[in-house]
Coordinates of C-alpha atoms and ligand atoms in Angstrom, one line a residue:
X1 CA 91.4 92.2 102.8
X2 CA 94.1 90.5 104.9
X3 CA 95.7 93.6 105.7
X4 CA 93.2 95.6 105.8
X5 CA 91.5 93.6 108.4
X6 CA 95.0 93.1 110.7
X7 CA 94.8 97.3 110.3
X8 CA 91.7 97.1 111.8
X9 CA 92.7 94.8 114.8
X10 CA 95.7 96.9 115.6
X11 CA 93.8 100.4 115.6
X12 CA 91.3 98.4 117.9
X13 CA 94.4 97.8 120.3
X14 CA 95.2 101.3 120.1
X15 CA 98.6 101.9 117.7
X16 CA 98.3 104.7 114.9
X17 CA 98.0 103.1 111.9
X18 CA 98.6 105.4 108.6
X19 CA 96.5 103.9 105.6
X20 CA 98.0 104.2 102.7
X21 CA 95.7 101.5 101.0
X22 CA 92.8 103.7 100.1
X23 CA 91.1 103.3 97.2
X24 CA 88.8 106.3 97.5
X25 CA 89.8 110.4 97.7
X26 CA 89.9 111.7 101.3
X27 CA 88.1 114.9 99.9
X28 CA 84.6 115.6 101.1
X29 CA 81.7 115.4 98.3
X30 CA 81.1 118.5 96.9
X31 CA 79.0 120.6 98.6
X32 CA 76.4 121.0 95.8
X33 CA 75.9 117.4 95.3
X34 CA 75.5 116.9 99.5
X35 CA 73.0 120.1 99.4
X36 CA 70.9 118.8 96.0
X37 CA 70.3 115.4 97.9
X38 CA 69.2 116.7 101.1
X39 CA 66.9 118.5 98.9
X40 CA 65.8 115.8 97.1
X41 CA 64.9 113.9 100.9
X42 CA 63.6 116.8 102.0
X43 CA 61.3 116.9 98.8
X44 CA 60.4 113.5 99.5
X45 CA 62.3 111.7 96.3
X46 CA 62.5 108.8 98.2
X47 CA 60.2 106.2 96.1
X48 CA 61.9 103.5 93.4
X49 CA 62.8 105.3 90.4
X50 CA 62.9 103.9 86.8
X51 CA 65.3 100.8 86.5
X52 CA 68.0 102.9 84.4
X53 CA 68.6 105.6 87.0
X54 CA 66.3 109.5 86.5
X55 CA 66.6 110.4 83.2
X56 CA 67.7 114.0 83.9
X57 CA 71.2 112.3 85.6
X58 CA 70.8 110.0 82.0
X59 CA 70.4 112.6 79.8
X60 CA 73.6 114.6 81.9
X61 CA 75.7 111.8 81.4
X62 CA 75.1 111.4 77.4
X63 CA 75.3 115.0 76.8
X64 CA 78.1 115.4 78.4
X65 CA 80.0 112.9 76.5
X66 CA 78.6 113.9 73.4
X67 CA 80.3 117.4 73.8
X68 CA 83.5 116.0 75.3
X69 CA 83.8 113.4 72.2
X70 CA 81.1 114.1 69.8
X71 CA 79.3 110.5 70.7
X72 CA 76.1 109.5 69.7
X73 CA 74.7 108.2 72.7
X74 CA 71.5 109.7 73.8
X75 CA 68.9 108.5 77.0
X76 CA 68.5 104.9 75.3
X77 CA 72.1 104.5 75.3
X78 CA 72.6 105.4 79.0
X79 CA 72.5 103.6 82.6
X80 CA 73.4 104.9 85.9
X81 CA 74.3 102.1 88.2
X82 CA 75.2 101.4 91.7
X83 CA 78.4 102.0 91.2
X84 CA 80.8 101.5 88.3
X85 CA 81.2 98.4 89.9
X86 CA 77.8 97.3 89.0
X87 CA 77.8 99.0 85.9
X88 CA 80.8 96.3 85.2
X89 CA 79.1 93.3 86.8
X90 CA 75.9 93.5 84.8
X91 CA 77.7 94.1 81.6
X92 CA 79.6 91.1 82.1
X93 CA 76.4 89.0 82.8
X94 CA 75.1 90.1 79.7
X95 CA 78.4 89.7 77.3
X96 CA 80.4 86.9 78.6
X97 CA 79.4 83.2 78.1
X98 CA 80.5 80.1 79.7
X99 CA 84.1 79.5 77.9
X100 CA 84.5 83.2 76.4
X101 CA 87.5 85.1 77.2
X102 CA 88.3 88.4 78.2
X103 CA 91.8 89.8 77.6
X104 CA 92.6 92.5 79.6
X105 CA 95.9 94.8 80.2
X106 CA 97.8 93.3 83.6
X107 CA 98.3 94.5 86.8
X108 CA 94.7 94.9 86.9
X109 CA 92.0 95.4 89.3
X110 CA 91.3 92.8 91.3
X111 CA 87.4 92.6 90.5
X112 CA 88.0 91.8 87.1
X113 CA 89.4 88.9 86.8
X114 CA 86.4 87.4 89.0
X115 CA 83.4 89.0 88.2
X116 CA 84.6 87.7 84.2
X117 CA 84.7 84.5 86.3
X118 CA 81.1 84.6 87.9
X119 CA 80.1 85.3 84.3
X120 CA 81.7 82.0 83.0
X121 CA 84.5 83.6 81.2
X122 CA 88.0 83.0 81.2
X123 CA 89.9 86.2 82.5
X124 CA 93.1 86.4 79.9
X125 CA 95.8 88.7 81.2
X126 CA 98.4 90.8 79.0
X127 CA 101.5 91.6 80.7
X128 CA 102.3 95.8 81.0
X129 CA 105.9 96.6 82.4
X130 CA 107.0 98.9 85.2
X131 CA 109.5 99.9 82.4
X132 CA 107.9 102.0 80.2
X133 CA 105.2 102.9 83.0
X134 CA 103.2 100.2 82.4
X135 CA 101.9 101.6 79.4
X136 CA 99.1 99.6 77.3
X137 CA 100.3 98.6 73.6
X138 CA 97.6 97.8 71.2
X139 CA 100.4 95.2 70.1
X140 CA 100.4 92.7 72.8
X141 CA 96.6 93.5 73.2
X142 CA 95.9 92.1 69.8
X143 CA 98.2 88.7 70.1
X144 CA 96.3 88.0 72.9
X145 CA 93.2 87.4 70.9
X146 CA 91.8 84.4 70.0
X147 CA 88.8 82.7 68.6
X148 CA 87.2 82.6 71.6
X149 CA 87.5 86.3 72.7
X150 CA 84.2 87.7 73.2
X151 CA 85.8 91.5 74.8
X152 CA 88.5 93.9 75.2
X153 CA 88.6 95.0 78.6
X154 CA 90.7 98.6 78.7
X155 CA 90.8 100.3 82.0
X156 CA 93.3 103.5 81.6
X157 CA 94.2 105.2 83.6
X158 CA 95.2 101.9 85.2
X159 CA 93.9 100.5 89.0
X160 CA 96.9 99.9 90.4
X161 CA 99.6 100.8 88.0
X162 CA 98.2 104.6 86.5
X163 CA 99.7 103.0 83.1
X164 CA 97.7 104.5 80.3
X165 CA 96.9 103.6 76.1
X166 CA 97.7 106.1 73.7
X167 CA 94.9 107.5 71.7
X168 CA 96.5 105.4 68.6
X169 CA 96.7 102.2 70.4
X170 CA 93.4 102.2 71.9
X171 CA 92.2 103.4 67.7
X172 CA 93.9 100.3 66.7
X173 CA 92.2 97.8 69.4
X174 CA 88.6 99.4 68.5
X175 CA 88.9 98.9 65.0
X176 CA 90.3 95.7 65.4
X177 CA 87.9 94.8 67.9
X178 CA 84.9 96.1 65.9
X179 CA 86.2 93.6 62.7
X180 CA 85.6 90.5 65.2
X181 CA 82.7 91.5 66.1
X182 CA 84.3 91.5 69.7
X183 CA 83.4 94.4 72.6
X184 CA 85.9 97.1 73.8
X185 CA 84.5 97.9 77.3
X186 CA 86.3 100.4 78.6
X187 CA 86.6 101.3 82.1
X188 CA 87.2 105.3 82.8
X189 CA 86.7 105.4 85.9
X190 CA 89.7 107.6 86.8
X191 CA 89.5 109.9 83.5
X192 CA 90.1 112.4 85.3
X193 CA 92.9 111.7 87.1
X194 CA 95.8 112.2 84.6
X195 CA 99.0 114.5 85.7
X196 CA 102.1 116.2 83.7
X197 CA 99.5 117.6 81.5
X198 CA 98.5 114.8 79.4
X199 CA 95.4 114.0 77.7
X200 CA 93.8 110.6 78.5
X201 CA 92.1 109.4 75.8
X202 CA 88.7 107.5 75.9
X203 CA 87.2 105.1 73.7
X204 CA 84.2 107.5 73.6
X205 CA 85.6 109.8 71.1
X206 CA 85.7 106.6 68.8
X207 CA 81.9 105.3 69.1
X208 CA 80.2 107.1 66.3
X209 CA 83.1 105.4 64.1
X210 CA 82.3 102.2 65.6
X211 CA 78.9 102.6 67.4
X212 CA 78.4 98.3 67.4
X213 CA 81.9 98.2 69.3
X214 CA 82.3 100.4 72.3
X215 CA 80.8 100.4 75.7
X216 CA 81.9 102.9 78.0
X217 CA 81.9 102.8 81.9
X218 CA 82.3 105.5 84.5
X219 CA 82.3 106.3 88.4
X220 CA 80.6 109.1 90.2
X221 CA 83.1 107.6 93.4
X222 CA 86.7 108.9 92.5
X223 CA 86.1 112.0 90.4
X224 CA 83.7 113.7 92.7
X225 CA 84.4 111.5 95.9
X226 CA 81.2 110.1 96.1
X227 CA 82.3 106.3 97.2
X228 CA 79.7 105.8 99.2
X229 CA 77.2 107.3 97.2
X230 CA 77.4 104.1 94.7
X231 CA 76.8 105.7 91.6
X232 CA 78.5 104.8 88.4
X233 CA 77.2 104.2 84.6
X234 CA 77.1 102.9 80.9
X235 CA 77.1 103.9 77.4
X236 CA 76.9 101.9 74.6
X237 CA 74.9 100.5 71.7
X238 CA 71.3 100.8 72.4
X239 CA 70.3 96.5 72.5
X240 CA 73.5 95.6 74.9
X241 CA 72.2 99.1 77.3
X242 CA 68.4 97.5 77.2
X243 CA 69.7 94.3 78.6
X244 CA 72.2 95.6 81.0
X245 CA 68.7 97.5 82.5
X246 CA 66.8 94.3 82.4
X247 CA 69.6 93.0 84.1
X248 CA 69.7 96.0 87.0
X249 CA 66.1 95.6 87.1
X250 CA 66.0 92.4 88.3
X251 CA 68.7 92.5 90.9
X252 CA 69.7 96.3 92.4
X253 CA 66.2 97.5 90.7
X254 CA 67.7 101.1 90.7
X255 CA 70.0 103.2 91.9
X256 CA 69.4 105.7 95.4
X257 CA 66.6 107.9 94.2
X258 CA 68.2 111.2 96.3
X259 CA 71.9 109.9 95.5
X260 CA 71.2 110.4 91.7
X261 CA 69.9 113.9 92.2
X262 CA 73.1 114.7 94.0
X263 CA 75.3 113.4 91.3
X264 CA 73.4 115.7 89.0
X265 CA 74.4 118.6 91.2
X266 CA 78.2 117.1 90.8
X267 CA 78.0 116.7 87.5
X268 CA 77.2 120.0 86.5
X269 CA 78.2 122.1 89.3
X270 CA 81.4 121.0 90.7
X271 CA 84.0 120.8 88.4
X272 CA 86.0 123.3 90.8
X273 CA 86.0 120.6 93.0
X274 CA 87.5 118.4 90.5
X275 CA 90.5 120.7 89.8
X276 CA 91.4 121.5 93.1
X277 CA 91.2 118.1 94.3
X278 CA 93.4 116.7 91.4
X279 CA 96.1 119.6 91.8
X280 CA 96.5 118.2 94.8
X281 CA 96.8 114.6 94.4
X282 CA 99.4 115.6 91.5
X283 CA 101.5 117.2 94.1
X284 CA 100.6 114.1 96.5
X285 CA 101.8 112.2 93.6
X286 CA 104.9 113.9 93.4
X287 CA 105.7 113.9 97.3
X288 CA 105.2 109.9 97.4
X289 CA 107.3 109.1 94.2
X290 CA 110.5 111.1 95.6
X291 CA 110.2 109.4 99.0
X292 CA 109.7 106.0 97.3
X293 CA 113.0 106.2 95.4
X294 CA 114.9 107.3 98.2
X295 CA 114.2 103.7 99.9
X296 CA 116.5 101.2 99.6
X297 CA 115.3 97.8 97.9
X298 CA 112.6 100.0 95.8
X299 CA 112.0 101.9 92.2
X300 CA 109.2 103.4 91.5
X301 CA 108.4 105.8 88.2
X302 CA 105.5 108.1 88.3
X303 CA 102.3 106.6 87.6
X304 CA 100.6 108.5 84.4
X305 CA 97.6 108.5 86.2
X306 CA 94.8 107.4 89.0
X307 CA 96.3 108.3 92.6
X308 CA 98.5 105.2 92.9
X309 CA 101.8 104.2 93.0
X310 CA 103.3 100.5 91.9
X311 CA 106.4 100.6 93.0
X312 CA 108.8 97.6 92.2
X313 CA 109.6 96.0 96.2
X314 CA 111.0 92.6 95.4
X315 CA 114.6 94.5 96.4
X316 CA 112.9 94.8 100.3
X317 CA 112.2 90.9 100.6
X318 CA 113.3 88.9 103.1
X319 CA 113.8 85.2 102.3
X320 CA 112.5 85.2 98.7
X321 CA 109.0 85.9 100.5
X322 CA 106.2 87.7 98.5
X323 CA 104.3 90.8 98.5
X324 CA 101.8 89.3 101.1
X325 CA 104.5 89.3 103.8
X326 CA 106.3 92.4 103.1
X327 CA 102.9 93.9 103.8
X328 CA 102.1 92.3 106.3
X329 CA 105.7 92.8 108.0
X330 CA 105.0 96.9 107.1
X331 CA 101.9 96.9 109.0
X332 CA 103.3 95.1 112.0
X333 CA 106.6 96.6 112.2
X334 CA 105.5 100.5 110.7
X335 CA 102.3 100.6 111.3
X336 CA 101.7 101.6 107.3
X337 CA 98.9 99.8 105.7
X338 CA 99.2 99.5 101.4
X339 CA 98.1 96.3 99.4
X340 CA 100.3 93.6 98.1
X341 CA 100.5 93.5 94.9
X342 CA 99.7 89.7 94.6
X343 CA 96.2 90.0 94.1
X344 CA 96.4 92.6 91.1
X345 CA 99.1 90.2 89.6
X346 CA 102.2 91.7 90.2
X347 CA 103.7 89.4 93.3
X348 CA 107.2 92.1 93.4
X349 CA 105.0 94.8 93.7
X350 CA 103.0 96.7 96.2
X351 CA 100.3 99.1 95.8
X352 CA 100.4 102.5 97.6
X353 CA 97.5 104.9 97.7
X354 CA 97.8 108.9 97.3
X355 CA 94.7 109.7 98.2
X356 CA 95.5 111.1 101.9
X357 CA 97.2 114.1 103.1
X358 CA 101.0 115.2 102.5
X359 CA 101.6 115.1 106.2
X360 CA 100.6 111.2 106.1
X361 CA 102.8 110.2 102.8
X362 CA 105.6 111.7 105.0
X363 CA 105.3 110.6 107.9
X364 CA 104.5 106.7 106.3
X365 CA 108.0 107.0 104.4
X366 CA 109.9 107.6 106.8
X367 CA 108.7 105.3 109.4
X368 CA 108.9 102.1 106.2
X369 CA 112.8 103.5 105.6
X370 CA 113.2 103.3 109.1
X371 CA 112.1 99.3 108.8
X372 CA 114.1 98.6 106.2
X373 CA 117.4 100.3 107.3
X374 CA 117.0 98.1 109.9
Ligands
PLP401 N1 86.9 100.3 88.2 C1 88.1 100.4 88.7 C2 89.3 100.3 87.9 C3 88.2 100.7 90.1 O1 89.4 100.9 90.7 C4 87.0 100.8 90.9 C5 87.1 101.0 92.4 O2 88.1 100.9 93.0 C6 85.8 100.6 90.3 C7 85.7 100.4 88.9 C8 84.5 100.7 91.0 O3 84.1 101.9 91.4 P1 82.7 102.2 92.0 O4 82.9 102.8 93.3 O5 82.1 103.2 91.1 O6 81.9 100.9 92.0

């Protein structure tokens, strides 16, 4: 926020600033989602809807992951939220006690660790490595659990690191999980985003084994870049869905009425969209990594997956200070903006965002090697 803000202060006084700290695609919504809302305003589907989010979007979302990975998830099992961020926060308030713990794969978004926090739970993070691109291992999941853990918290691809779980590992959490008695939520929010031709795997293809266990979460923001829309969702077991609603019900209500027909239009009519936009942020991808590792005092492998890369920085330091400063220094001295890795976790790194044009990922390398061949 730091950064962001000094970003701010110095476009204000006039210096281009390129922001490379986006955490949202610079593609435009897809044009049937944009045209099915103005519709739905123009139609007058303005009023509150039902507390779950229109059951048309509901019944999209289930069906969709039911022939995708053969779930059994129908309308009951389904919530649309104000954002997967919601969606996350809600669950949380329903799962997590005072004193429970969460154990969760690190680097990790930085909303994670506190809104496990304003539940009363105690975040628990698992180190991943830049060596093995931050890959999740069931392994070090599973030692991590104790007692007191009431969930699994997977989010793969990874926000910040792309790092993934192989569809073995994340078997071998859920059926572990499911044992305890303890929840695997997992957080698929950039799904879609995966590169080199792999396969991401979600923990929806392993509900109907272990219907008790797995609670999935999406985003309407990243796939279809609909940020501001606010629209994200659950599936899961059919009691923890009814509470989560109860839950929604009492503090968003529901979801934009129009917003929710738009993401219907996304959902079944843009997938073009999708591919085009993710062709591109694999080349983007691509661009940024071979610039990165051409700069001295930094390594960098290719993230698996979202549109981010975590490159190691601890090489550019100056006086043994952390990732705070070196962005800070980049912002003053390049005018680049990216985030510090501190917050996620991961004080050597820094956090660099692919989601803006070619022209920008160029132009933002060279001006950061030209501050540290200084
Ligand atoms: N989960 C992860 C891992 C994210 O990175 C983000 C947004 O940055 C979200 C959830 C929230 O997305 P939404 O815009 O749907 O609230």
């Amino acid at each position: 926020m730091r950064v962001s803000r000094r970003a701010k202060e110095l476009r204000a006084a006039g210096r281009e600033i390129l922001d490379l700290s986006a955490g949202e695609p610079d593609f435009p919504s897809p044009a049937v989602a944009v045209e099915a809302a103005r519709q739905a305003l123009a139609d007058g589907f303005t009023r509150y809807t039902v507390a779950a989010g229109i059951p048309d979007l509901r019944e999209a979302l289930a069906e969709r992951c039911h022939r995708l990975y053969g779930t059994p998830w129908r309308l009951a099992n389904t919530l649309v939220t104000v954002g997967a961020k919601a969606a996350l926060f809600q669950l949380f308030q329903v799962l997590v006690d005072a004193g429970d713990e969460v154990v969760y794969p690190s680097p990790a978004w930085v909303s994670f660790p506190a809104q496990i926090r304003f539940a009363g739970g105690r975040p628990v993070p698992v180190a991943t490595h830049a060596d093995d691109g931050f890959t999740v291992h069931a392994d070090a999941v599973l030692a991590a659990v104790t007692d007191a853990t009431r969930m699994i918290l997977v989010n793969s691809p990874s926000n910040p690191t792309g790092g993934m779980i192989a569809e073995d590992d994340l078997r071998r959490v859920v059926a572990f999980a499911a044992e305890r008695g303890i929840v695997v939520l997992s957080d698929e929010t950039y799904d879609r985003f995966v590169y080199d031709g792999r396969r991401h795997a979600s923990a929806a293809a392993l509900a109907r084994e272990h219907p008790d266990t797995v609670v999935l979460v999406g985003s309407f923001s990243k796939t279809y870049a609909m940020t501001g829309w606010r629209l994200g969702y659950a599936l899961g077991p059919e009691a923890l869905i009814g509470k989560t609603i109860d839950v929604q019900g009492h503090t968003t209500s529901n979801p934009t009425s129009f917003a929710m027909r738009g993401a219907l239009a996304a959902l079944t009519g843009a997938e073009d969209d999708v591919r085009h936009m993710i062709a591109e942020f694999e080349r983007r991808r691509d661009v940024l990594v071979e610039r990165l590792a051409t700069l001295p005092g930094m390594s960098c492998r290719k993230p698996a997956g979202a549109f981010y890369a975590f490159p190691h920085v601890a090489g550019c330091y100056r006086d043994g200070r952390g990732s705070v400063a070196f962005a800070e220094h980049l912002l003053e001295t390049a005018g680049v903006a990216l985030v510090p890795g501190l917050d996620f976790g991961a004080d050597d790194h820094v956090r660099i965002s692919f989601a803006c044009s070619r022209g920008e990922i160029e132009e933002a390398t060279t001006r950061i090697e030209a501050v540290l061949r200084r």
